Structures are given as C-alpha cells and as structure tokens.
Coordinates of C-alpha atoms and ligand atoms in Angstrom, one line a residue:
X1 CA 54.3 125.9 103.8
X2 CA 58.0 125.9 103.3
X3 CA 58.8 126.3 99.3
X4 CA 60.1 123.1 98.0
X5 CA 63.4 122.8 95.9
X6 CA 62.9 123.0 91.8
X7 CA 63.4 120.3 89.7
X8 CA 65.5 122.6 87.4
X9 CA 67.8 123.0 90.7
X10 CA 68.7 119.4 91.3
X11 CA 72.0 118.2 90.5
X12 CA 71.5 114.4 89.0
X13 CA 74.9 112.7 88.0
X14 CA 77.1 110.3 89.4
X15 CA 80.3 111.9 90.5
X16 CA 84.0 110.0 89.6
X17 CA 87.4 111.8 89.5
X18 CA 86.1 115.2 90.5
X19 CA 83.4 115.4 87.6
X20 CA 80.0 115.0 87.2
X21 CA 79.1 112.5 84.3
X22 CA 75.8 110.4 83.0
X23 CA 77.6 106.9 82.8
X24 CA 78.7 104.8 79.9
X25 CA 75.4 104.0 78.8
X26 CA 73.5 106.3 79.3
X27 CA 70.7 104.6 81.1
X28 CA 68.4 105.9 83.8
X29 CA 65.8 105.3 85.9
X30 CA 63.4 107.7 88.2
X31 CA 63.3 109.2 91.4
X32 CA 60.0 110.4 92.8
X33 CA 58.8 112.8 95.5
X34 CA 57.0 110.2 98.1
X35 CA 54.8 113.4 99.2
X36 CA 53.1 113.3 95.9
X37 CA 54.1 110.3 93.7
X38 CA 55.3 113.2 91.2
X39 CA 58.3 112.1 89.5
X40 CA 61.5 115.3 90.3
X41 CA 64.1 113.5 88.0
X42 CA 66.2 110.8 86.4
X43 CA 69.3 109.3 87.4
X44 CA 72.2 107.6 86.0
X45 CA 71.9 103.4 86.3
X46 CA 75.3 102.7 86.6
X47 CA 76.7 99.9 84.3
X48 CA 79.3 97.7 85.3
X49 CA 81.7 99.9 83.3
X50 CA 80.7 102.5 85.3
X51 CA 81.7 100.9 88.6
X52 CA 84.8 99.3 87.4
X53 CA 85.7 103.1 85.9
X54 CA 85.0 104.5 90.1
X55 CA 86.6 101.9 91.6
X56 CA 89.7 102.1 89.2
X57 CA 89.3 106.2 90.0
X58 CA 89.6 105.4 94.1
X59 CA 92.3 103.0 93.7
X60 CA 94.3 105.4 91.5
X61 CA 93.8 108.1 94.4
X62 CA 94.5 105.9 97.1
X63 CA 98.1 104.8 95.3
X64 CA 98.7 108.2 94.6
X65 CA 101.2 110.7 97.3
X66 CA 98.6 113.2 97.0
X67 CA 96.5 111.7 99.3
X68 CA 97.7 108.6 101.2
X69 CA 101.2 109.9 102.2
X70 CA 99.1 113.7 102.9
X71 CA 99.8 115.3 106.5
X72 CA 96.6 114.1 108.4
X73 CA 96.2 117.4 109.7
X74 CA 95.5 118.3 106.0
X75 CA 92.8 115.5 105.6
X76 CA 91.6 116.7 109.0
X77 CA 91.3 120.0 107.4
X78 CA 89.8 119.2 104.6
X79 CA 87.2 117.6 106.5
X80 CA 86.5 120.5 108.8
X81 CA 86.1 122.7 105.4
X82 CA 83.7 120.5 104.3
X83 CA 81.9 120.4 107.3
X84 CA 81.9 124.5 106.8
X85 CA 80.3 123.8 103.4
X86 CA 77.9 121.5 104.1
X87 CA 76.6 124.0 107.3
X88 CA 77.1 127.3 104.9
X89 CA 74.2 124.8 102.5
X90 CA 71.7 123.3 105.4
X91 CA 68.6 125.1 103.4
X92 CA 69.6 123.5 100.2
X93 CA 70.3 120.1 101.7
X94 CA 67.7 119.9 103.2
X95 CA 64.9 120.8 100.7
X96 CA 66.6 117.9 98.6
X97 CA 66.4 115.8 101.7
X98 CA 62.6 116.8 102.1
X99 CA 61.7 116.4 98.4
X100 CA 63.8 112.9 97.5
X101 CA 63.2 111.5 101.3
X102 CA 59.9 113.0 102.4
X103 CA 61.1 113.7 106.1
X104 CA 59.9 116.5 107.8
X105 CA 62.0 119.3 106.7
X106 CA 62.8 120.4 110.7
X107 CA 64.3 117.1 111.2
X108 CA 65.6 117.2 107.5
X109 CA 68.1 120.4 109.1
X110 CA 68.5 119.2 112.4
X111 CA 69.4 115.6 112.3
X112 CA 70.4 115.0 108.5
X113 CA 72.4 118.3 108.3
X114 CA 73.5 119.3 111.5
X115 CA 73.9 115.8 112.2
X116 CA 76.5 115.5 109.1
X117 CA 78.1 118.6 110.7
X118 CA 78.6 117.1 113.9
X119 CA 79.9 113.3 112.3
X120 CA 82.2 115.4 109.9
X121 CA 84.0 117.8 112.4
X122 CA 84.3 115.1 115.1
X123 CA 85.4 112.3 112.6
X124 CA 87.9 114.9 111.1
X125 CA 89.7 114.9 114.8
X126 CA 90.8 111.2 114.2
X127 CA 92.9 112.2 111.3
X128 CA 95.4 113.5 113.3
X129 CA 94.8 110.7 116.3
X130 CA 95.7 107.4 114.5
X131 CA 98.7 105.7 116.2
X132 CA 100.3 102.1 116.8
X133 CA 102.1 100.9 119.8
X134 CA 106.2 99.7 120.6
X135 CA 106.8 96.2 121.3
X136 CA 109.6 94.5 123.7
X137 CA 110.0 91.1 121.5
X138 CA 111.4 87.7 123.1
X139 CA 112.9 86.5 120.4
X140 CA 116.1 85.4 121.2
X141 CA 118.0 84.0 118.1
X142 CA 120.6 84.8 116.6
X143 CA 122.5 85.0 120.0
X144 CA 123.3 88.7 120.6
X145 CA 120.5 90.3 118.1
X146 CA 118.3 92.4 119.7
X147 CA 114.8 93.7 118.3
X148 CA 112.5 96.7 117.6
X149 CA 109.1 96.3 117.1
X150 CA 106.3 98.7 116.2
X151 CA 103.2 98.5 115.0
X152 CA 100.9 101.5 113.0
X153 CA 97.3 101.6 111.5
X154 CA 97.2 101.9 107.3
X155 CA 94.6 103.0 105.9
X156 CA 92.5 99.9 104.6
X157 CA 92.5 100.8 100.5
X158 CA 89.6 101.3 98.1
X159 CA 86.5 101.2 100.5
X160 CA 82.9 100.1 99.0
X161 CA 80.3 102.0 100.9
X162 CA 76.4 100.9 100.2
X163 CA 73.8 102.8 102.4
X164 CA 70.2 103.1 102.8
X165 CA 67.5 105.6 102.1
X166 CA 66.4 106.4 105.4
X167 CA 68.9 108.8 106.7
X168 CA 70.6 109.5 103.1
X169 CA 72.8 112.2 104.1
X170 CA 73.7 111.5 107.3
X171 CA 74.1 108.0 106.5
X172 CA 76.2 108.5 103.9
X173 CA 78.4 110.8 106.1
X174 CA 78.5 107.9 108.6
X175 CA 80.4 106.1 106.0
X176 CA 82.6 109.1 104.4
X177 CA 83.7 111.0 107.1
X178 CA 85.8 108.2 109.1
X179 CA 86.9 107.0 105.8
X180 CA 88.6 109.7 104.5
X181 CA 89.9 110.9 108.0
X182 CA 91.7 106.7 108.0
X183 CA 93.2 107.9 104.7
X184 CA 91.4 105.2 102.2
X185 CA 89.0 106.4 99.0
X186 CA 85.8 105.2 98.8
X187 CA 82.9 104.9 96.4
X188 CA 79.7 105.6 98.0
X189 CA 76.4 104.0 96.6
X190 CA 73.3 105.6 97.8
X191 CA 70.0 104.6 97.7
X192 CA 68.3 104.3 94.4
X193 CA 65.2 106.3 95.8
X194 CA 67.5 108.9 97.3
X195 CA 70.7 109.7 95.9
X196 CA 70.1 113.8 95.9
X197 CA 72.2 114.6 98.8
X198 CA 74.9 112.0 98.6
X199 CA 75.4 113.6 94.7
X200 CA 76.0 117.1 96.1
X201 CA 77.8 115.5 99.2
X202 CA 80.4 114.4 96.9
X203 CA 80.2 118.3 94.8
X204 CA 81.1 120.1 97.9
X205 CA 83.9 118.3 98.9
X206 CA 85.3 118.9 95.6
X207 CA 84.7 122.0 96.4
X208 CA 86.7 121.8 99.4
X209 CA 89.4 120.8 97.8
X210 CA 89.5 116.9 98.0
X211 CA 91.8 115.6 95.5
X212 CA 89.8 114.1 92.4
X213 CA 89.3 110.5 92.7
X214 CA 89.2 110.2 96.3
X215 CA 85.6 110.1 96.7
X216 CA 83.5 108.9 94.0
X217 CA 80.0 108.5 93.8
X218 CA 77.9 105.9 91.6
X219 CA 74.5 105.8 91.2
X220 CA 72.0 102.9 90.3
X221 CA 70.5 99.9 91.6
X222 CA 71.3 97.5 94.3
X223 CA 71.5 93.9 92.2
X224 CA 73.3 95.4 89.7
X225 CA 76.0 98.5 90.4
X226 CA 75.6 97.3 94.3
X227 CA 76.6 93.9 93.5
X228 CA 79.1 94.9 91.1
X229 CA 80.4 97.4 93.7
X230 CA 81.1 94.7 96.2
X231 CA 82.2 92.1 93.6
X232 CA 85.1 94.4 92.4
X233 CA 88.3 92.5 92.8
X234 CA 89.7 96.4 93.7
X235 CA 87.9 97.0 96.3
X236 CA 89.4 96.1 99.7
X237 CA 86.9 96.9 102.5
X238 CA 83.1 97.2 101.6
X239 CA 81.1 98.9 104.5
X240 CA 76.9 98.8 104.2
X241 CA 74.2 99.6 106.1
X242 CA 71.1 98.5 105.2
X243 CA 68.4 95.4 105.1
X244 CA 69.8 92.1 106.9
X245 CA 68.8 90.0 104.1
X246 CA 71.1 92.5 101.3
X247 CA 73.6 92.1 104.4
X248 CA 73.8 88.6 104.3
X249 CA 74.6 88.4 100.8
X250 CA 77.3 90.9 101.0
X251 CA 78.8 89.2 103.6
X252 CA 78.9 86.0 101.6
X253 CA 80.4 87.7 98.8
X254 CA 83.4 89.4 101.1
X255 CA 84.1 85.7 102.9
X256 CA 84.5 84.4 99.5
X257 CA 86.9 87.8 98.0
X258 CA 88.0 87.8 101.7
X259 CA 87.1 91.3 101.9
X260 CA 87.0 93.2 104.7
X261 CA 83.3 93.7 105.7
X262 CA 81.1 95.8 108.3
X263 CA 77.8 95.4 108.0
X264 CA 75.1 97.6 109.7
X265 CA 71.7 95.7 109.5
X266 CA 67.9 95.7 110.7
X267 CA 66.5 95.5 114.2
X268 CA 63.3 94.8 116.0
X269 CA 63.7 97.0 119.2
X270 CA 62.2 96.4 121.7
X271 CA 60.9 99.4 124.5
X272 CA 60.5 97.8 128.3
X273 CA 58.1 100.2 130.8
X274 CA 58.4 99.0 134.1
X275 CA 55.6 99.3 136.9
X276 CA 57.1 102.4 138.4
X277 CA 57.5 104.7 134.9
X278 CA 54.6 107.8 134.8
X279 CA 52.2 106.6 131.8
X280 CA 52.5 109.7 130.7
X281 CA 56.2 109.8 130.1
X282 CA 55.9 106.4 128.7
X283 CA 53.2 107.0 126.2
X284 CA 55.3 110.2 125.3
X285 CA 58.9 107.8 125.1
X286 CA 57.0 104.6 123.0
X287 CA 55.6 107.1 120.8
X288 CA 58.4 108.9 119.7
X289 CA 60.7 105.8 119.7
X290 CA 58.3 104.0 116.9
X291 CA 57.1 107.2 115.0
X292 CA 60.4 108.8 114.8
X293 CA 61.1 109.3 111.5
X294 CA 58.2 107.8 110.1
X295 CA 59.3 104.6 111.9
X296 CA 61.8 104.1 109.1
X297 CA 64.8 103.6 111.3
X298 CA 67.0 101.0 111.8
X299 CA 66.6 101.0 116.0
X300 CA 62.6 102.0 116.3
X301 CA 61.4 100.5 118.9
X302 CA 59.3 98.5 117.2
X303 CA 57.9 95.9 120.0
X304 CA 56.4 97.8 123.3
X305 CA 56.5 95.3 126.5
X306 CA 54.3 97.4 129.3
X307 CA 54.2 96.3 132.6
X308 CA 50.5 94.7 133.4
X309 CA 49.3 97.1 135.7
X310 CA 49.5 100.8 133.3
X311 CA 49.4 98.4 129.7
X312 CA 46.0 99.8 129.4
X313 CA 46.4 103.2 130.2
X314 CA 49.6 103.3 128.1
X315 CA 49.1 101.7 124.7
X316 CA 45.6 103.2 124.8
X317 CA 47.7 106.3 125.1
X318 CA 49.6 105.8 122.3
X319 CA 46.9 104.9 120.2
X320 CA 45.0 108.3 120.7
X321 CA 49.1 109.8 119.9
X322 CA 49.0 107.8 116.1
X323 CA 45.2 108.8 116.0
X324 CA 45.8 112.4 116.4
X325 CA 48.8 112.8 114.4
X326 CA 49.6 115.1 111.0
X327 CA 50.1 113.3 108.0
X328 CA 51.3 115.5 105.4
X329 CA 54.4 117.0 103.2
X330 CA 57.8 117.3 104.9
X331 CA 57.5 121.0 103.9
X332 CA 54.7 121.7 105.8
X333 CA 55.4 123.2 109.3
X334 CA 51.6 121.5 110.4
X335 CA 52.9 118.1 109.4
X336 CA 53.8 115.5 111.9
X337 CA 54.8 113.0 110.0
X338 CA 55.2 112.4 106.5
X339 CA 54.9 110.1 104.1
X340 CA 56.6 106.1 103.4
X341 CA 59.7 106.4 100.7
X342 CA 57.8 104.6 98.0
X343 CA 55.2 103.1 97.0
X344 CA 56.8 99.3 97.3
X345 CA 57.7 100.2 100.6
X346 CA 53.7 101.9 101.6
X347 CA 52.3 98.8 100.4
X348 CA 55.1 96.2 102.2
X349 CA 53.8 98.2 105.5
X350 CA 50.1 98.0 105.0
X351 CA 50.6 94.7 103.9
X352 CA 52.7 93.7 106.6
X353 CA 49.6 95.0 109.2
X354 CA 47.1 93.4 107.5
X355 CA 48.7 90.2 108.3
X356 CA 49.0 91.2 111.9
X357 CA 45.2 91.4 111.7
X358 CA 44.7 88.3 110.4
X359 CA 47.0 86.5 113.0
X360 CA 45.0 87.7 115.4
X361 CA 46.6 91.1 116.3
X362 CA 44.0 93.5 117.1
X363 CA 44.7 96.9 115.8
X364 CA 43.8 100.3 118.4
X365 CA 44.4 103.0 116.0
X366 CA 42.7 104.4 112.7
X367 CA 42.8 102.7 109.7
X368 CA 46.3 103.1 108.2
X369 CA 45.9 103.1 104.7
X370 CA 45.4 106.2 103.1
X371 CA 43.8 107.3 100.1
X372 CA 45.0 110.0 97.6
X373 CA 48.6 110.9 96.5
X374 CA 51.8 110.2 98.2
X375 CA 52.9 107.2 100.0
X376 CA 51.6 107.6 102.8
X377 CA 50.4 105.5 106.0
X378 CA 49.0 105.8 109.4
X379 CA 50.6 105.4 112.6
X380 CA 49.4 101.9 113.9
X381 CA 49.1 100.4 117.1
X382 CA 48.7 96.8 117.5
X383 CA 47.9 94.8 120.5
X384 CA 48.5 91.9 121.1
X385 CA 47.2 91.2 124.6
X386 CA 47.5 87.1 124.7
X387 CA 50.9 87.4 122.9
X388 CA 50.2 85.4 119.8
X389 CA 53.4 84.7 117.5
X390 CA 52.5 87.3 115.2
X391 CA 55.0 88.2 112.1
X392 CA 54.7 92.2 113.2
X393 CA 56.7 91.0 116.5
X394 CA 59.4 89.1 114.7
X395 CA 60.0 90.9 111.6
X396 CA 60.9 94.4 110.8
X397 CA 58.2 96.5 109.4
X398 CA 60.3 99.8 108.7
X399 CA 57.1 101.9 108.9
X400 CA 55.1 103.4 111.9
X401 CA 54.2 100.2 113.5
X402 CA 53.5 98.9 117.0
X403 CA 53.4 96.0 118.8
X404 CA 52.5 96.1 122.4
X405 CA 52.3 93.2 124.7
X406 CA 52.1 93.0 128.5
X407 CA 54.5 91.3 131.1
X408 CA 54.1 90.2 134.4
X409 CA 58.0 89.6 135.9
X410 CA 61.3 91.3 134.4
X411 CA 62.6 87.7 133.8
X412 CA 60.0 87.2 131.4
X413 CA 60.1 90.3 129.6
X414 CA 63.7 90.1 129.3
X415 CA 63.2 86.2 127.8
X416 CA 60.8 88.2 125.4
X417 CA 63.3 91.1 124.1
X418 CA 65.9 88.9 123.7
X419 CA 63.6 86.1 121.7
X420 CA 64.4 88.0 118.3
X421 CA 67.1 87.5 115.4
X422 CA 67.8 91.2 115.9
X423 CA 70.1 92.7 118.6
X424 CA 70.4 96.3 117.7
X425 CA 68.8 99.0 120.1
X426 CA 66.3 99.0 123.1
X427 CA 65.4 100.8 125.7
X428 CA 64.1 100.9 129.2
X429 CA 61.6 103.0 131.3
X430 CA 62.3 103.3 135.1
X431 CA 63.8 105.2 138.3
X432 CA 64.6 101.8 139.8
X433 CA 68.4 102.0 139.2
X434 CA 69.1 97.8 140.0
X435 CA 66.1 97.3 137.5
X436 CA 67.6 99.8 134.5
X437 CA 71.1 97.8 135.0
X438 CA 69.8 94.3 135.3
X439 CA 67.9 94.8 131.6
X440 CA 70.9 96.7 129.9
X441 CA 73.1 94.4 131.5
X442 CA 70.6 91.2 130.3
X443 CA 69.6 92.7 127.0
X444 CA 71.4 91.6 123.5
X445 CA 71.6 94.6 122.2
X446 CA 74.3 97.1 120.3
X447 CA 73.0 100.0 122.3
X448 CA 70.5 100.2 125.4
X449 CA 68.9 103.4 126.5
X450 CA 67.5 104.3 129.8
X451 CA 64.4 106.4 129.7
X452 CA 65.9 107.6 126.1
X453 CA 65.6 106.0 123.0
X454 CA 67.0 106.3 119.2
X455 CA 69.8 108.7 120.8
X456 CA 73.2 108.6 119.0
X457 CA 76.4 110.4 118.8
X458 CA 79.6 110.1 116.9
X459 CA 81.4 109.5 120.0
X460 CA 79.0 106.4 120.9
X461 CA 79.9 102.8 119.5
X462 CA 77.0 101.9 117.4
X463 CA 76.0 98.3 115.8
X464 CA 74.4 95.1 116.0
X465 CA 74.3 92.1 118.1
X466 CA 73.0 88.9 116.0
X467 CA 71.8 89.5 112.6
X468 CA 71.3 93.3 113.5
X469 CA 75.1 93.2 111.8
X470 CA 79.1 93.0 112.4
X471 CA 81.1 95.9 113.7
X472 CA 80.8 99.2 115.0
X473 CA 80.6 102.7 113.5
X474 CA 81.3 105.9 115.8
X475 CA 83.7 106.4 118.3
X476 CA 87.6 105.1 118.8
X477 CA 86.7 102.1 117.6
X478 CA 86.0 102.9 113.8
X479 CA 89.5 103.8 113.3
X480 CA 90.0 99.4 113.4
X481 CA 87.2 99.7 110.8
X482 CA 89.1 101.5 108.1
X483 CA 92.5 100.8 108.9
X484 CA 94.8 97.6 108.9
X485 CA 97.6 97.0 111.5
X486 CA 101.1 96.7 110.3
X487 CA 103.8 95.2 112.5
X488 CA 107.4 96.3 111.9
X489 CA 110.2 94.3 113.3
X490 CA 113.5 95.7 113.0
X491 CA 116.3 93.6 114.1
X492 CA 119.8 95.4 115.5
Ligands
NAD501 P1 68.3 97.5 101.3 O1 69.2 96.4 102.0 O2 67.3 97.1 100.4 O3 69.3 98.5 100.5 C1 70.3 99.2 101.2 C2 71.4 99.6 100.1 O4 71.9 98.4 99.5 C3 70.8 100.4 98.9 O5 71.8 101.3 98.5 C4 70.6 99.3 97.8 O6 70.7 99.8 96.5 C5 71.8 98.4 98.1 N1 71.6 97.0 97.7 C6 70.4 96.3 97.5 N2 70.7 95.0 97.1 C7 72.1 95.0 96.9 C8 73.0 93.9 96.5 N3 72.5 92.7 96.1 N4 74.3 94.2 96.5 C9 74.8 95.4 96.9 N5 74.0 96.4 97.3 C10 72.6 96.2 97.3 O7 67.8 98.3 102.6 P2 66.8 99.6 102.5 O8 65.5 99.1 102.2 O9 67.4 100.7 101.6 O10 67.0 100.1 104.0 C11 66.2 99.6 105.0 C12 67.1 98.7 105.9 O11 68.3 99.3 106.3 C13 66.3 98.2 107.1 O12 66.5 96.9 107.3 C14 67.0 99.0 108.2 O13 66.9 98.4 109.5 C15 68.5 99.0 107.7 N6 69.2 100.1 108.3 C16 70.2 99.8 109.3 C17 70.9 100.8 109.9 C18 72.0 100.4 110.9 O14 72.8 101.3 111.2 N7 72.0 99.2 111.5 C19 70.7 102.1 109.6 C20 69.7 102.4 108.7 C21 69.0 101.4 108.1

C-alpha cells in the first residue's frame, strides 16, 4: 500500500491576498479521511467578515493595472507556470486528494492531476485568443456622419466560484483556469469535506507569481460563507457546480442581485444498449459508467435501459462486476473502489436503496451496506424488470447505484431517457450508425456518447439541459462565460 500523506504535512488555511490566514474568528470545523472515519484536520469556518475581506481582496485586484490591463500573454504565462507546478507536485496532490476525497489514488494522478494539467495549459491558450468583431452601422443621422463600430470581450469582474467535493481539484480548476485566462479574480469555495487541494491550488499559483488578491480562497460551509459568497453585492458573476437543489437557490439569489450565473447541476444519466451491442462490451461500458468514481459523478449513468433480448445476460453481468469488486482505501493498489465522502452521504445512499427495495425494486448484487470503518458501500444493482416508478430512477443517488430496466422499441426507450428533470449526459451502445444518430439526435442531453461514456475534454462544451443547469464550461464558448461584450461606437 501506497504511504498516505501526514497530518503534520497538510496545509489548512484559507488563502486571501497571497497569505494564508485562520479567519476572523477563529472558528473551525473538521475534515475526515472517509477511508477510516479518522479525523486529518481542522479548517477555517469562514465568517461573513471573512468573505466580505476575499471578495473586497478580488475586487481590489481586479481594479488594479497589475492584473486587468496585464498582456494576456502574461496571464497565459502565468497559467502555463502554474500548470508546471501543479505537474512538478502530482504525488503530493494527489495523496491529499486520496486522504480528503477517498478516490483511488491512480485516478487521484491521472484524472484530478493530469486532468488540472491539461484544463490549465489549454485554458491558458485563450488568454491570448479573446477578440470582438467590426461593425458597418446604418445609422444615418446627422446627415454626413459616418460611424465606427467595434465590439471586445471584458473580463466579467469579481467571479464567485462554489464547487463540489467530488472532483475537488479538477473541479476547482474547471472554475479557475478560464477565469483567470478572461482576466477577472475569483474567490473559490470548495467543498467543506474537501478543501485540501483547492488550499494548495491557490499556494502554488502564488508561487507562480499570480499577483496577490487575484485568487482567493475561503473556506467553510455552504449556508453560511456559500450564501454569503453569492450574496456579496461585489461580486459580479458567481459560477457553481454542484447539487440542483443548492443550484436553484443560487440562481434565485443572482435573478434577484441580477448577477451573472452558470450553474453546473445533477443528472440521472441514462446508458441505452441496443440489440446489436456484444454483452460483453456492454456489461464492461454500464459498469464503468455507474462505478466510475464511486458513482459520485455528476454524469454516471445512473439508469441502464437494455434491449429485451441480452437484459438478462447483461445486468446479470454487471451484477457479478459490483459483486466481485475491491472495496478498500484509495491508497491501496488492490482497491477497486473506495469508499462514500462521508458518512451523511454513506447513509443518504443506503438509504436511498433501501427505498428502492421497498418500492418494489429488486436488488441483484450483495448487500451494500458495510460494516466496520470508513464510509463505505457496495456497488448495487437494481432491477427493475416491470418498470415500477421507483425514486432510484428519478432521483440522483450520487453513489454506486443501478437501475436497469428493459425496452422493447427505440421510441420507447427514448420516451424513457428523456422522462427525467435531468438532461446532462448519456450514452448509447451500438454499430447501427442511423440508430446512434437518431438517440443523440432525440436525447435531451448536454453531452451524448456513443459506445463511450463519462468522457470529457477541455475542448468539449459541457453542461446541462433542464434542471441538469445553465451554461457551458470548456471549449470556445466559456470565454462568453467570463467575459462581457462591450460595443464601441465611434462617430466621424
Ligand atoms: P452541494 O450542492 O451540496 O454543494 C456544492 C457546493 O455548494 C459546496 O461547496 C457547498 O458548500 C456549497 N453550498 C451548499 N449550500 C450552499 C448555499 N446555500 N449557498 C452557496 N453555496 C452552497 O453538492 P455536493 O453534494 O457537494 O455535490 C454533489 C452534487 O454536485 C451532485 O448533485 C452532482 O451531480 C453535482 N455535480 C455536478 C457537476 C456538473 O458539472 N454538472 C459536476 C460535479 C458534481
């Protein structure tokens, strides 16, 4: 087993103007390793002075020439340098990843580190690329005055960024790395179970020389420094990611401020195999789409439609997958999936298939609770043969649950994946080309895959459809998200 990172070694302030400090107040409140249930240290509970002293900090940055009227390619460069930092520290980042998150360390380098890698130095390329448009204008008064028109992109302001504890490096890098490449400050609000890697986000780019101020980082809890985050009247842009019901309320709050608001929610995914798909690949596709992770992910795909004649074969198949996996720590190399990322959340999930039970679902795998230390749960496969209106198909469980149901026609099934609040992800299963384009063509969904699932790339719009959220991160399209157009008419 993989050593995991000491207590002594963890770095556990908030971060404002380019300095670590402990808040106002004083206050703080526990983080745990969900491996064990051992608390690894306190963090700082943000007070309201806290958040009003950040977001004064970013706005102070933002107004300032050091950073706002910078050469872009010197905020490009600064990027790229802190991409080179956060590579030259993968082991470290990802031990705190392992400990605070309880993700298998292999996918705690590869996807939360290497993935921040890749979203930093690709995002950093933008920097440079931001550019308006020249306008011929018909406006023909007074006689004989004749007009220029342009219009550029400036940066938004002071951007509130909340994010979620699934992904907590990469997520947060989501948020940073295109906002910082538009030009605005931010102050960035992790997860109260895991703000390890965002702290020490925020230390190296210090480190690479980010001007103090322009990224901030608060600590604490959603109601409170959350709330107060999104509340603060100096704040002009909040961006979140996290639960659809927390989304909602932000984007209350922003329509009232009229604040500028993107908002990455939940989903409910669903995963169509068609007649033609090899069980075999199928079982292999489902299982990794829902126990990816830990099934903790915004686009697991969550509800499994098979067609009729291989349902059998393949959710039995994926049954004897969740039967026959590895629960353990994130450190271990013999682990195939660790454990929930608290307790609230272990018991939400078993809760959550006990109620699947009781409405009739009927449940192929092991039992999933677990006994002993750590947070942990089963893989669980549910089946739901006579397609009952259980609450496991229309709600997000966030955990390593399945709910398969067979289909008989691709109108139905694609009546079924669309019967959901959610419009996030999905994915389809087949060789038959007219069949793949019909469903991603038919399905309401931010992203489809074809024989592929959970797939991203910072070059790849990604978002919601319905109350899976509003906007899109990634791509061309996020320099709208952080920027505001500015016409300039110039009469001669
Ligand atoms: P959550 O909504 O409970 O919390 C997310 C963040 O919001 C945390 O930092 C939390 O402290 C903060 N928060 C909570 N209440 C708040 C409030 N009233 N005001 C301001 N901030 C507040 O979500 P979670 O449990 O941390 O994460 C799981 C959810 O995130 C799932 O629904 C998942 O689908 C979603 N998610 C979505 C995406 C996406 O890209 N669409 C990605 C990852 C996770």
């Amino acid at each position: 087993m993989n050593d995991p990172i000491k207590p002594s070694a963890l770095h556990t302030h908030m971060f404002i103007d380019g300095e670590p400090t402990s808040g106002a107040a004083g206050k703080t409140f526990p983080i745990f390793n969900p491996a064990t249930a051992e608390e690894i240290a306190h963090i700082p509970d943000a007070t309201e002075a806290d958040i009003d002293h950040a977001v004064r900090t970013a706005k102070r940055a933002f107004e300032s020439d050091t950073w706002r009227r910078m050469p872009p390619s010197t905020r490009e460069h600064l990027l790229l340098k802190l991409a080179d930092l956060v590579e030259k520290h993968t082991e470290e980042l990802a031990a705190l990843e392992t400990l605070n998150q309880g993700k298998l360390l292999a996918f705690s380098q590869m996807l939360e580190v290497s993935g921040s890698v890749q979203w930093l130095r690709y995002m950093a390329g933008w920097a440079t690329k931001i550019e308006g448009t020249t306008l011929d204008l018909s406006i023909a008064f007074p006689p004989g005055t004749r007009y220029n028109a342009s219009t550029r992109r400036v940066p938004a302001g002071v951007v509130a960024a909340i994010v979620p504890w699934n992904f907590p490096l990469l997520m947060a890098v989501w948020k940073i790395a295109p906002v910082l490449a538009c030009g605005c400050t931010v102050v960035l609000k992790p997860a109260e179970e895991t703000p390890l890697t965002a702290i020490r986000l925020a230390e190296l780019a210090h480190e690479a020389g980010f001007p103090p101020g322009v990224f901030n980082v608060v600590t604490g809890r959603g109601e409170t420094a959350g709330a107060t985050l999104v509340k603060h009247r100096l704040v002009n842009k909040v961006t979140f990611t996290g639960s659809t019901e927390v989304g909602r309320m932000i984007g209350r709050q922003c329509a009232d401020d009229l604040k500028r608001a993107s908002l990455e929610l939940g989903g409910k995914s669903p995963v169509i195999v068609l007649d033609d798909c090899d069980p075999r690949k199928a079982i292999e596709g489902a299982a990794g789409a829902i126990f990816f992770n830990h099934g903790q992910v915004c686009t697991a795909g969550s509800r499994l439609y098979v067609a009729r004649s291989i349902y059998d074969e393949v959710v039995q198949g994926i049954a004897a997958v969740a039967d026959g996996m590895a629960l353990g720590p994130g450190f271990d190399a013999t682990t195939q999936m660790g454990p929930m990322v608290s307790s609230r959340h272990r018991d939400k999930v078993v809760r959550m298939i006990a109620q699947g039970k009781l409405e009739g679902g009927e449940v192929l795998s092991r039992d999933a609770a677990v006994d002993g230390a750590g947070f942990f749960v089963r893989p669980t496969v549910i089946a739901n043969g006579l397609r009952k209106p259980l609450s496991v198909v229309k709600e997000e469980v966030f955990g390593p649950v399945l709910v398969a149901m067979p289909y008989d026609d691709l109108d139905e099934v694609l009546a079924e994946a669309n019967d959901s609040e959610y419009g996030l992800g999905a994915s389809v299963w087949t060789n038959q080309l007219d069949k793949a384009l019909r469903l991603a063509d038919g399905i309401e969904a931010g992203t489809v895959w074809v024989n592929t699932h959970n797939m991203v790339d910072p070059a790849m719009p990604f978002g919601g459809f319905k109350a899976s959220g509003i906007g899109r991160e990634h791509g061309k399209a996020i320099v709208d998200s952080y920027t505001e157009s500015k016409s300039v008419c110039i009469a001669y």
